[in-house]
XYZ file of C-alpha atoms in Angstrom:
726
model
C -66.489 216.656 -18.359
C -64.110 214.073 -19.991
C -65.095 211.506 -22.775
C -64.616 207.918 -22.609
C -65.503 204.618 -24.303
C -65.622 201.207 -22.577
C -65.696 197.660 -23.925
C -66.065 194.723 -21.706
C -64.466 191.422 -23.436
C -65.701 192.736 -26.811
C -68.987 194.069 -26.032
C -69.167 198.040 -26.137
C -70.803 199.679 -22.857
C -72.062 203.657 -22.659
C -73.682 205.488 -20.317
C -70.993 205.001 -17.496
C -69.124 208.141 -16.362
C -65.764 207.174 -15.241
C -63.603 209.974 -16.437
C -64.075 213.451 -15.018
C -62.747 216.605 -13.305
C -64.333 215.396 -9.686
C -67.769 213.630 -9.346
C -67.473 211.632 -6.401
C -70.475 212.695 -4.892
C -72.308 210.671 -7.638
C -71.005 207.349 -6.114
C -72.367 205.578 -3.312
C -69.770 204.785 -0.791
C -67.858 201.850 -1.657
C -67.768 198.319 0.512
C -64.513 198.005 2.530
C -61.885 195.481 1.546
C -59.011 195.216 -0.596
C -59.148 195.109 -4.682
C -56.458 194.181 -7.063
C -56.772 196.624 -10.002
C -54.589 195.087 -13.261
C -53.798 197.708 -15.722
C -52.715 197.183 -19.151
C -51.376 200.484 -20.465
C -51.775 199.746 -24.777
C -51.077 203.202 -26.622
C -51.389 207.086 -27.234
C -53.557 208.568 -29.971
C -52.845 211.926 -31.315
C -50.772 213.076 -28.632
C -49.604 216.638 -28.126
C -46.675 218.021 -29.688
C -44.286 219.256 -27.130
C -40.957 218.958 -29.258
C -39.684 221.754 -32.157
C -39.398 218.603 -34.233
C -43.091 218.300 -34.411
C -42.953 215.314 -31.936
C -42.854 214.510 -28.123
C -41.288 211.766 -25.961
C -44.415 210.571 -23.682
C -44.691 208.551 -20.861
C -47.039 208.038 -18.257
C -47.675 208.263 -14.546
C -50.447 206.580 -12.580
C -51.283 208.121 -9.138
C -53.869 207.205 -6.119
C -54.483 209.311 -3.329
C -51.959 211.626 -4.512
C -48.861 208.825 -4.655
C -47.271 207.586 -7.602
C -48.137 203.844 -8.072
C -46.884 203.486 -11.514
C -44.386 205.088 -14.339
C -44.186 203.646 -18.001
C -41.084 204.059 -19.932
C -40.650 206.483 -22.055
C -41.195 206.253 -25.878
C -38.900 208.715 -28.265
C -40.313 210.998 -30.884
C -43.632 209.204 -31.381
C -47.185 210.929 -30.915
C -48.630 207.914 -31.082
C -47.008 205.478 -28.628
C -46.934 202.122 -28.337
C -46.446 200.852 -24.521
C -48.527 197.577 -23.908
C -47.114 197.607 -20.652
C -48.847 195.310 -17.586
C -49.116 196.824 -13.861
C -51.187 195.054 -11.060
C -52.221 197.796 -8.142
C -53.564 196.975 -4.677
C -56.438 199.294 -3.739
C -57.893 199.673 -0.478
C -60.485 202.415 -1.655
C -62.434 202.605 -4.347
C -63.479 206.369 -3.448
C -59.858 207.335 -4.591
C -59.771 207.738 -8.590
C -57.096 206.503 -10.312
C -54.952 209.877 -11.796
C -53.529 209.495 -15.129
C -51.078 211.972 -16.318
C -48.838 211.988 -19.601
C -45.701 214.091 -19.903
C -43.046 214.980 -22.601
C -39.521 213.625 -21.190
C -36.893 215.934 -21.377
C -33.037 215.242 -20.309
C -32.822 218.868 -18.837
C -35.558 217.798 -16.273
C -38.154 220.590 -17.595
C -40.711 217.501 -18.303
C -43.598 219.124 -20.408
C -47.346 218.531 -19.223
C -49.363 216.790 -21.894
C -52.382 216.179 -20.219
C -54.472 214.273 -17.587
C -57.682 212.344 -16.529
C -59.181 210.677 -13.803
C -60.544 206.653 -14.020
C -63.262 206.451 -11.298
C -62.864 202.686 -9.974
C -66.298 202.702 -8.284
C -67.732 202.528 -11.877
C -65.880 199.794 -13.056
C -67.516 196.158 -13.155
C -65.441 193.628 -11.168
C -63.927 190.651 -12.644
C -64.251 191.887 -16.093
C -61.686 193.066 -18.637
C -62.897 196.504 -19.690
C -61.175 198.587 -22.926
C -60.846 202.006 -21.797
C -60.324 205.166 -23.976
C -59.295 208.056 -21.931
C -59.358 211.598 -23.581
C -56.687 213.588 -22.249
C -57.233 217.381 -20.899
C -55.354 220.385 -19.666
C -57.366 221.643 -16.628
C -56.148 225.218 -17.398
C -57.346 224.924 -20.784
C -60.231 222.490 -21.077
C -60.974 223.207 -24.766
C -57.656 222.148 -25.815
C -57.462 218.308 -27.420
C -54.291 216.565 -26.481
C -55.200 213.337 -27.780
C -56.201 210.189 -25.742
C -54.821 206.428 -24.044
C -55.914 203.108 -24.639
C -56.324 200.852 -21.448
C -57.592 197.306 -20.382
C -58.339 197.604 -16.703
C -60.014 194.589 -14.476
C -61.125 195.199 -11.114
C -60.723 192.065 -8.602
C -61.825 192.007 -5.106
C -59.387 190.485 -2.634
C -61.249 187.772 -0.455
C -59.881 186.694 3.072
C -57.669 188.143 5.439
C -56.745 191.565 4.337
C -54.530 192.258 7.540
C -51.427 191.324 5.815
C -52.346 192.710 2.346
C -53.186 196.049 3.891
C -49.852 195.997 5.996
C -47.725 195.218 2.930
C -49.701 197.981 0.937
C -49.193 200.614 3.125
C -45.582 199.781 3.893
C -44.920 200.054 0.156
C -46.640 202.976 -0.401
C -45.355 204.857 2.983
C -43.937 208.595 1.973
C -42.074 210.765 4.510
C -39.201 212.566 4.449
C -36.959 209.582 5.559
C -38.432 206.767 3.557
C -39.598 206.277 -0.316
C -41.488 203.731 -1.705
C -39.231 200.746 -1.855
C -40.510 199.319 -5.142
C -40.431 202.589 -6.853
C -37.176 203.393 -5.267
C -35.905 200.003 -7.062
C -37.246 200.873 -10.098
C -35.941 204.476 -10.054
C -32.608 203.428 -9.059
C -32.314 201.188 -12.179
C -33.576 203.552 -14.452
C -30.628 205.922 -13.810
C -27.899 203.251 -13.931
C -26.302 202.510 -17.179
C -24.336 199.415 -18.035
C -21.723 200.714 -20.132
C -20.275 203.329 -22.527
C -20.499 203.896 -26.041
C -17.508 205.607 -27.353
C -18.067 207.190 -30.676
C -15.668 208.844 -32.886
C -17.040 210.968 -35.819
C -14.480 210.571 -38.445
C -15.623 211.976 -41.542
C -18.057 211.680 -44.699
C -17.497 210.949 -48.545
C -18.962 211.936 -51.522
C -22.315 214.089 -49.594
C -25.429 215.618 -51.423
C -24.723 219.032 -52.484
C -27.416 221.509 -51.061
C -26.339 225.216 -51.964
C -25.906 227.177 -55.189
C -22.011 226.676 -55.434
C -22.522 222.580 -55.625
C -21.056 222.259 -52.131
C -22.735 222.082 -48.689
C -21.538 223.208 -44.975
C -22.690 219.839 -42.870
C -22.886 218.729 -39.339
C -24.181 215.738 -37.761
C -26.676 215.168 -34.753
C -26.508 211.939 -32.801
C -29.537 210.813 -30.925
C -29.761 207.836 -28.817
C -32.789 207.538 -26.250
C -32.642 211.156 -24.467
C -28.935 211.692 -24.989
C -27.998 213.734 -27.811
C -24.831 215.071 -29.440
C -24.455 217.871 -32.325
C -20.839 218.006 -34.229
C -19.574 220.888 -35.454
C -20.081 222.520 -38.901
C -17.475 222.052 -41.702
C -18.104 224.721 -44.390
C -18.016 224.496 -47.715
C -16.891 220.737 -48.603
C -19.014 217.841 -49.588
C -16.214 215.502 -48.150
C -15.884 217.056 -44.627
C -13.343 215.839 -42.080
C -15.032 216.207 -38.175
C -12.372 214.050 -35.678
C -14.632 214.519 -32.948
C -15.135 212.238 -29.969
C -17.884 211.825 -27.529
C -19.013 208.775 -25.373
C -22.775 207.900 -24.531
C -24.284 205.896 -21.636
C -25.996 202.332 -22.512
C -28.894 201.693 -20.468
C -30.029 198.598 -22.347
C -27.396 195.480 -22.109
C -29.146 194.369 -25.420
C -27.508 197.111 -26.699
C -29.948 199.702 -28.634
C -29.909 202.137 -31.425
C -28.053 204.951 -32.506
C -30.072 207.630 -34.841
C -27.682 209.670 -36.956
C -28.948 212.539 -38.987
C -27.088 214.832 -41.363
C -28.045 218.535 -41.796
C -26.838 221.223 -44.120
C -26.332 224.326 -42.015
C -28.341 227.434 -43.579
C -27.754 231.338 -42.341
C -31.300 232.874 -42.137
C -33.567 229.815 -42.979
C -33.982 226.192 -41.858
C -31.355 223.705 -42.016
C -31.602 221.463 -45.115
C -31.781 217.521 -44.470
C -29.022 215.735 -46.211
C -29.647 211.987 -45.231
C -29.791 209.629 -42.067
C -28.637 206.554 -40.658
C -28.693 204.037 -37.640
C -26.154 202.020 -35.647
C -27.237 198.528 -34.381
C -25.313 198.219 -31.061
C -26.401 194.938 -30.591
C -24.514 193.673 -33.651
C -21.395 195.032 -32.485
C -18.858 193.168 -30.001
C -17.788 194.794 -26.850
C -14.455 196.061 -25.795
C -12.789 196.608 -29.169
C -13.136 199.312 -31.703
C -15.358 198.844 -34.845
C -14.649 200.976 -37.975
C -18.200 201.819 -39.642
C -18.746 202.926 -42.790
C -22.738 203.891 -43.082
C -24.259 204.892 -46.581
C -26.710 207.347 -45.891
C -30.437 206.654 -46.435
C -32.729 209.256 -48.018
C -29.663 211.165 -49.259
C -26.152 210.601 -50.987
C -22.508 209.675 -49.511
C -21.147 207.323 -46.740
C -20.330 208.417 -42.701
C -17.513 206.934 -41.343
C -17.467 206.401 -37.513
C -15.449 204.227 -35.102
C -17.757 202.745 -32.115
C -16.210 201.317 -29.014
C -18.498 199.204 -26.328
C -16.946 199.162 -22.893
C -17.896 197.723 -19.685
C -19.673 200.458 -17.110
C -17.753 202.913 -15.287
C -18.127 202.988 -11.119
C -21.905 205.105 -10.830
C -24.171 204.028 -8.228
C -26.987 205.014 -5.982
C -27.277 203.748 -2.503
C -28.694 204.857 0.972
C -26.641 206.408 3.520
C -25.972 203.241 5.206
C -24.124 201.780 2.343
C -21.112 203.689 2.155
C -18.032 202.204 0.188
C -15.761 204.517 1.574
C -16.392 203.788 5.272
C -15.596 200.022 4.568
C -11.763 200.059 5.296
C -11.224 197.247 2.709
C -13.036 198.849 -0.089
C -11.348 202.076 0.657
C -7.821 200.329 0.522
C -8.948 198.808 -2.661
C -9.913 202.089 -4.073
C -7.012 203.849 -3.153
C -4.757 201.408 -4.840
C -6.860 201.501 -7.997
C -5.934 205.237 -8.199
C -2.072 204.973 -6.677
C 0.707 206.474 -8.467
C 1.805 203.192 -9.032
C -0.845 202.508 -11.461
C -0.471 205.977 -13.192
C -0.552 204.272 -16.569
C -3.048 201.795 -16.095
C -6.605 203.065 -18.012
C -5.514 206.765 -18.395
C -9.387 207.208 -18.712
C -9.833 206.262 -15.493
C -8.823 209.352 -13.316
C -10.712 208.589 -9.783
C -13.919 208.580 -8.412
C -16.048 210.634 -6.173
C -18.789 210.174 -3.730
C -21.528 212.274 -2.989
C -23.510 211.796 0.035
C -26.799 214.085 -0.134
C -27.967 214.484 3.397
C -30.774 217.179 3.492
C -31.836 220.560 2.896
C -33.414 223.495 4.995
C -35.544 226.189 4.755
C -36.119 225.912 1.011
C -38.345 227.920 -0.950
C -41.948 227.178 -0.824
C -43.310 226.620 -4.682
C -46.997 225.312 -3.921
C -49.901 227.497 -3.263
C -49.680 225.416 0.370
C -46.786 226.950 1.337
C -44.572 223.693 1.109
C -42.376 222.011 -1.700
C -42.148 218.621 -2.908
C -38.335 218.824 -3.492
C -35.958 216.307 -5.033
C -32.715 216.860 -5.547
C -30.338 215.886 -9.256
C -26.275 215.387 -8.714
C -24.511 215.984 -12.172
C -21.307 215.411 -12.744
C -20.516 215.908 -16.938
C -22.769 213.981 -18.741
C -23.060 211.964 -15.823
C -26.973 213.017 -13.772
C -28.126 211.024 -11.010
C -31.440 211.965 -8.508
C -32.829 211.295 -5.244
C -36.340 210.444 -4.822
C -39.433 212.847 -4.056
C -40.098 214.370 -0.483
C -43.579 215.289 -0.259
C -44.769 218.418 1.306
C -41.506 219.789 2.970
C -39.214 222.398 2.696
C -36.638 220.886 5.316
C -36.395 217.570 3.209
C -33.582 214.899 4.089
C -32.475 212.274 1.207
C -29.687 210.575 2.755
C -28.490 209.216 -0.913
C -25.059 208.442 -1.465
C -24.277 208.948 -5.433
C -21.023 207.454 -6.613
C -19.319 208.407 -10.007
C -16.530 207.790 -11.829
C -14.335 211.031 -12.687
C -12.838 211.395 -16.098
C -11.540 214.919 -15.965
C -10.529 216.347 -12.088
C -11.236 219.512 -13.885
C -15.160 218.773 -14.058
C -17.642 220.472 -11.779
C -20.038 218.957 -9.364
C -23.722 220.410 -10.304
C -26.347 219.741 -7.129
C -29.517 221.264 -8.076
C -32.809 221.075 -6.157
C -36.136 221.201 -7.952
C -39.912 220.793 -6.967
C -41.544 217.804 -8.485
C -44.658 219.644 -9.948
C -48.356 217.529 -10.766
C -49.207 219.198 -14.405
C -46.249 220.728 -15.155
C -42.281 220.795 -15.235
C -40.172 220.674 -12.080
C -39.490 224.007 -10.466
C -36.293 225.278 -9.857
C -35.409 225.741 -6.230
C -31.783 226.167 -5.735
C -28.386 225.270 -7.374
C -24.893 225.136 -6.483
C -21.511 224.550 -8.502
C -18.563 223.000 -6.990
C -15.336 222.351 -8.772
C -13.958 218.651 -7.751
C -10.674 220.641 -6.967
C -11.812 222.688 -4.880
C -13.462 219.631 -2.291
C -12.499 218.424 1.119
C -12.544 215.302 1.633
C -15.254 214.060 4.402
C -16.165 217.405 5.347
C -20.152 217.436 5.905
C -20.713 221.015 4.893
C -23.982 223.603 4.242
C -23.691 225.062 0.819
C -26.102 227.903 0.385
C -28.437 227.684 -2.706
C -27.466 229.916 -5.641
C -30.005 231.135 -8.732
C -30.199 229.349 -11.734
C -27.359 231.372 -13.241
C -25.029 231.112 -10.090
C -24.975 234.652 -9.802
C -26.392 235.174 -6.736
C -28.356 233.770 -3.232
C -31.718 232.099 -3.168
C -33.468 230.877 -0.179
C -32.117 227.744 1.222
C -29.059 225.239 2.094
C -28.122 221.957 1.233
C -26.188 219.677 3.193
C -23.412 217.421 1.496
C -20.329 215.229 2.326
C -18.215 214.893 -0.789
C -15.163 212.723 -1.264
C -12.796 212.426 -4.122
C -10.008 210.033 -4.873
C -7.949 210.474 -7.979
C -4.574 209.713 -9.515
C -2.452 212.777 -9.796
C -0.613 211.899 -13.297
C -3.331 210.956 -14.951
C -5.822 213.762 -14.149
C -2.346 216.317 -15.258
C -2.531 214.070 -18.601
C -5.885 214.272 -18.960
C -5.967 218.537 -18.690
C -3.931 218.313 -22.375
C -6.581 216.215 -24.121
C -10.102 218.212 -25.384
C -12.488 219.176 -22.783
C -15.773 216.407 -22.644
C -18.630 218.756 -24.219
C -21.852 218.520 -22.498
C -24.743 217.062 -24.388
C -27.597 219.162 -23.122
C -26.842 222.794 -22.893
C -29.076 225.632 -23.448
C -29.538 227.046 -26.530
C -27.833 230.264 -27.088
C -29.845 233.286 -27.271
C -29.480 237.175 -28.097
C -29.447 238.864 -24.628
C -28.683 242.637 -24.487
C -27.511 242.277 -20.879
C -25.293 239.176 -22.204
C -24.192 241.173 -25.313
C -23.192 243.902 -22.933
C -21.757 241.991 -19.945
C -19.228 239.981 -22.288
C -18.506 243.527 -24.282
C -17.406 244.398 -20.892
C -15.150 241.779 -19.981
C -13.586 241.840 -23.498
C -13.002 245.817 -22.537
C -10.979 244.869 -19.531
C -8.868 242.315 -21.207
C -7.989 245.347 -23.660
C -7.800 247.552 -21.071
C -4.788 245.754 -19.445
C -3.060 245.628 -22.671
C -3.377 249.552 -23.197
C -2.085 250.136 -19.593
C 1.286 247.843 -20.210
C 1.572 249.648 -23.242
C 1.248 253.000 -21.593
C 3.645 252.125 -19.097
C 6.108 251.185 -21.445
C 5.475 254.395 -23.482
C 6.223 256.641 -20.122
C 9.315 254.842 -20.135
C 10.382 256.101 -23.339
C 9.449 259.135 -21.988
C 11.055 259.450 -19.017
C 8.106 260.470 -17.200
C 10.302 258.801 -13.873
C 13.596 259.271 -14.742
C 14.456 256.261 -11.979
C 11.874 253.802 -13.756
C 13.456 254.847 -17.458
C 16.713 254.263 -16.331
C 16.018 250.809 -14.569
C 14.175 249.620 -17.986
C 17.228 251.263 -20.298
C 19.318 248.956 -18.351
C 17.407 245.745 -18.137
C 16.563 246.418 -21.970
C 20.005 246.391 -22.865
C 21.026 243.429 -20.512
C 17.730 241.505 -21.654
C 19.063 241.960 -25.365
C 22.524 241.344 -25.086
C 22.339 238.352 -23.646
C 18.948 236.863 -24.820
C 18.257 233.318 -25.318
C 14.973 231.239 -25.947
C 15.055 229.574 -23.176
C 14.430 232.897 -21.193
C 10.685 233.119 -22.493
C 9.849 230.105 -20.464
C 11.922 231.541 -17.753
C 10.193 234.465 -17.510
C 6.942 233.059 -17.445
C 7.985 230.934 -14.920
C 9.624 233.880 -12.694
C 6.172 235.619 -13.134
C 4.421 232.389 -11.808
C 6.626 232.160 -8.655
C 5.947 235.910 -8.031
C 2.536 235.534 -8.136
C 2.767 232.417 -5.719
C 5.022 234.664 -3.045
C 2.291 237.589 -2.957
C -0.446 235.565 -2.427
C 1.454 233.495 0.389
C 2.509 236.885 2.197
C -1.557 237.980 2.147
C -0.820 240.433 -1.042
C -3.737 238.724 -2.898
C -5.158 241.123 -5.710
C -7.379 238.424 -7.147
C -10.706 239.712 -4.812
C -10.605 243.046 -7.126
C -11.253 241.103 -10.106
C -14.209 238.796 -8.526
C -15.863 241.811 -6.988
C -15.671 243.764 -10.469
C -17.268 240.473 -12.022
C -19.791 240.358 -9.711
C -21.127 243.684 -10.720
C -21.090 242.988 -13.831
C -23.430 239.743 -13.158
C -25.467 241.402 -10.352
C -28.583 242.268 -12.765
C -27.845 239.287 -15.757
C -30.589 237.128 -13.943
C -33.548 239.942 -13.901
C -32.754 240.263 -17.401
C -32.820 236.680 -18.295
C -36.426 236.944 -16.579
C -37.172 239.678 -18.615
C -36.187 237.902 -21.985
C -37.867 234.935 -21.227
C -40.968 236.647 -20.654
C -40.565 239.084 -23.941
C -39.917 236.081 -25.722
C -43.373 234.267 -24.843
C -45.253 237.271 -25.693
C -43.885 237.983 -29.099
C -42.199 235.845 -31.648
C -40.775 238.242 -33.782
C -37.187 236.666 -32.913
C -38.632 233.453 -35.097
C -38.875 235.657 -37.933
C -35.185 237.238 -38.113
C -32.983 234.385 -37.832
C -30.281 235.800 -39.823
C -29.695 238.815 -37.362
C -30.168 236.389 -34.540
C -27.416 234.264 -35.656
C -25.049 237.334 -36.141
C -25.809 238.721 -32.740
C -25.116 234.966 -31.481
C -21.689 234.889 -33.034
C -20.556 238.492 -31.714
C -21.976 237.546 -28.145
C -19.858 234.344 -28.238
C -16.819 235.475 -30.020
C -16.917 238.397 -27.204
C -16.957 235.767 -24.777
C -14.423 233.251 -25.877
C -11.810 236.063 -26.392
C -12.654 237.543 -22.870
C -12.400 234.129 -21.506
C -9.056 233.072 -22.784
C -7.439 236.392 -21.542
C -9.080 235.851 -17.896
C -7.905 232.443 -18.102
C -4.310 233.060 -18.821
C -4.444 235.555 -15.967
C -6.121 233.246 -13.815
C -3.017 230.765 -14.439
C -0.596 233.086 -13.103
C -2.878 234.283 -10.523
C -3.083 230.900 -8.739
C -6.670 230.807 -8.750
C -6.292 226.865 -9.497
C -3.561 225.989 -7.922
C -3.128 222.673 -9.661
C -3.152 224.320 -13.031
C -0.854 226.765 -11.931
C 1.764 223.988 -10.755
C 1.015 221.943 -13.733
C 1.999 225.176 -15.383
C 5.413 225.345 -13.427
C 6.539 221.851 -14.541
C 5.650 222.463 -18.198
C 7.680 225.987 -18.127
C 10.433 224.315 -16.402
C 11.013 221.361 -18.473
C 10.241 223.753 -21.759
C 13.315 225.786 -20.378
C 15.409 222.765 -19.683
C 14.561 221.857 -23.360
C 14.850 224.883 -25.067
C 18.334 225.651 -23.307
C 20.020 222.156 -24.238
C 18.734 221.784 -27.530
C 18.890 223.981 -30.498
C 15.702 225.531 -31.929
C 16.124 223.968 -35.129
C 15.814 220.608 -33.787
C 13.166 221.519 -31.523
C 11.292 222.768 -34.846
C 12.108 219.913 -36.610
C 10.452 217.831 -34.130
C 7.631 219.469 -33.781
C 7.115 219.606 -38.066
C 8.256 216.099 -38.632
C 5.506 214.990 -36.137
C 2.745 217.400 -37.258
C 3.479 215.842 -41.085
C 3.261 212.709 -39.972
C 0.730 212.486 -37.634
C -2.198 211.127 -39.828
C 0.020 208.862 -41.535
C 0.765 207.142 -38.138
C -2.544 207.055 -36.904
C -5.289 208.076 -39.588
C -8.342 208.286 -36.815
C -6.818 210.497 -34.682
C -8.598 213.321 -32.556
C -6.700 216.482 -33.682
C -5.944 219.081 -30.482
C -3.953 221.699 -29.198
C -2.649 221.123 -25.862
C -2.241 224.703 -24.922
C -6.038 225.655 -25.497
C -7.247 222.016 -24.181
C -4.969 223.552 -20.996
C -6.572 226.808 -20.512
C -10.247 225.155 -21.061
C -9.732 223.890 -17.745
C -8.703 227.345 -16.445
C -11.887 229.060 -14.893
C -12.579 232.544 -16.705
C -13.938 235.244 -14.504
C -17.347 234.526 -14.697
C -17.030 231.084 -13.652
C -15.240 231.791 -10.635
C -18.030 233.891 -9.667
C -20.193 230.742 -10.209
C -18.135 228.362 -8.015
C -17.514 230.716 -5.184
C -19.420 229.293 -1.836
C -21.338 231.691 -0.079
C -21.664 232.360 3.197
C -24.280 230.763 4.935
C -26.900 232.363 7.213
C -25.840 231.898 10.641
C -29.462 232.009 11.740
C -31.099 228.735 13.380
C -32.830 226.379 10.917
C -36.005 226.577 10.526
C -36.646 223.359 12.423
C -34.619 224.492 15.653
C -36.616 228.475 15.248
C -40.184 226.120 15.774
C -38.818 224.154 18.925
C -37.713 227.500 20.260
C -41.230 229.044 19.523
C -42.744 226.366 20.977
C -40.306 226.286 24.136
């Protein structure tokens, strides 16, 4: 079914059917014994396009008897990748073919299938190097040309006593609900852990190429380092833009690596124009110091100004459940000392650490036709992402892994997602939970009910986690007043009728609150209630006659205190808001599914870029305005007590400052600071402390997404089976 070409030490062989769909009955039974299979994965030819840019990020998997025995490195942005990777495998039976699969790597776990083929080992000549070209096919679309792979293979029979070799091979291949391949586990762990942080500040650009009819451009910058990506904001109508943005990449290669930088001109209604590119070679930069780079753009005009800093790795690790640093009294004492109040001004960026024990899951959804799943678990904190091994053919997997992350922002949300590994396509979603770090009860082993992809409703299964968070409260408070870290990998915005309606309704709720407040004030003027109007009039006269500026933060402080007293006394009014937002979100996921199916059937949105951009802008603007209104309300509602206490401290300080210091001195100090800020620090990143604070307060939608669902009290599937047997 699939084509193949071979050469044996320079000589061409033909007529050997080695690669195919399934033709095992054509081959005679192989002789018992052990074999060593040496493979050199050379290169790929004309592989399938899977990314929007017309390229792919391919990697290759080898499987024998359904078990993964090799995974290559990922070659980014290349349809003719060169690997030149060698691997030696122990093979017990030649009747099991080598299954070769190619995937396009996607950081969001949606790896795209690029083709597969079988290499039948019984037809290989022993003790000879064979050059093999295998044609990749998709079993569902056998007529599609997906390119080919070039391999060199050599099959060597193993002489002598096979007992010890067989035992080692079986031990290394063993997969069960409790153990993963030792070799793959080590490779998997090393591939995920980064060895340092690359901190990048995009400052400005000079003399860029004009791309628009008015002689100007609307430039933005894209950064890419391996699978990590970052896109800057767009600066309209300028050839000398100033971005002042800062972000971090993980450094996986101790030798450095390269950062690819491209500059684009934003065009509404058509494809963005390319303005130039450059590359940063990290191996040339010394560590633990900041480098100012003025880089001229290739294939364009102008210069880009960056600040790049390489620092040592943050505290991140993967270990088995038996290796737990917080269970070691000495290690725990050291960590508590590191984040004690006495060290509040040591390394401000290092706010704390979080340890996540992923124990097991129960009652997961069956994603395969066999009624089982092959689940693995992904743990994400901001841009840090680690994952467990896969437990095959199991709806109640046990992972027993411990993940350790460095906390840079205590307001981050820990996301734990369960996926089903699929042989020939991207991983299937099984369930997800989102847990704000400030909601975690240290050391409590807890069952979390899994939610849907949009976190708006339940899905099947629960996951058992035990989480510990240790942080410095002073650093956490200071970090609240600087810009929030932007996620590198986010879903592209899309037009959704349901989302547009939802944001409109949220905006309407905020406006209705203001209108109701206005109606209440107007009712005092209309004397609808004489008692209320008399009280309001007396209050108005007293306040206006005695008004001082310090009373503004004092009133806000009193409002926070009043709401705290109401909540403490059991008169919590927040539940009504949560229920109202849940009602808005109840049909959202179904609508997303319909949108996905419609977009697959119809491609008309690709022809209407301008309309789509306008709709997305309106949709996002409604979301942003509604979110800020909800965040202000939730600050005073004590939705996040840490932030409400922080607001009380800030308002107390503001009241005292305004009370004792004349307002003109305060305004003068503010103006001098603003005017001299760039003179004092030319590369400072602009920010607004109030907006940065509000960005940490969850909106009503986020409150619903982060809320824990009640776990079904019915017995677990394991217990039900035992009861049935009894």
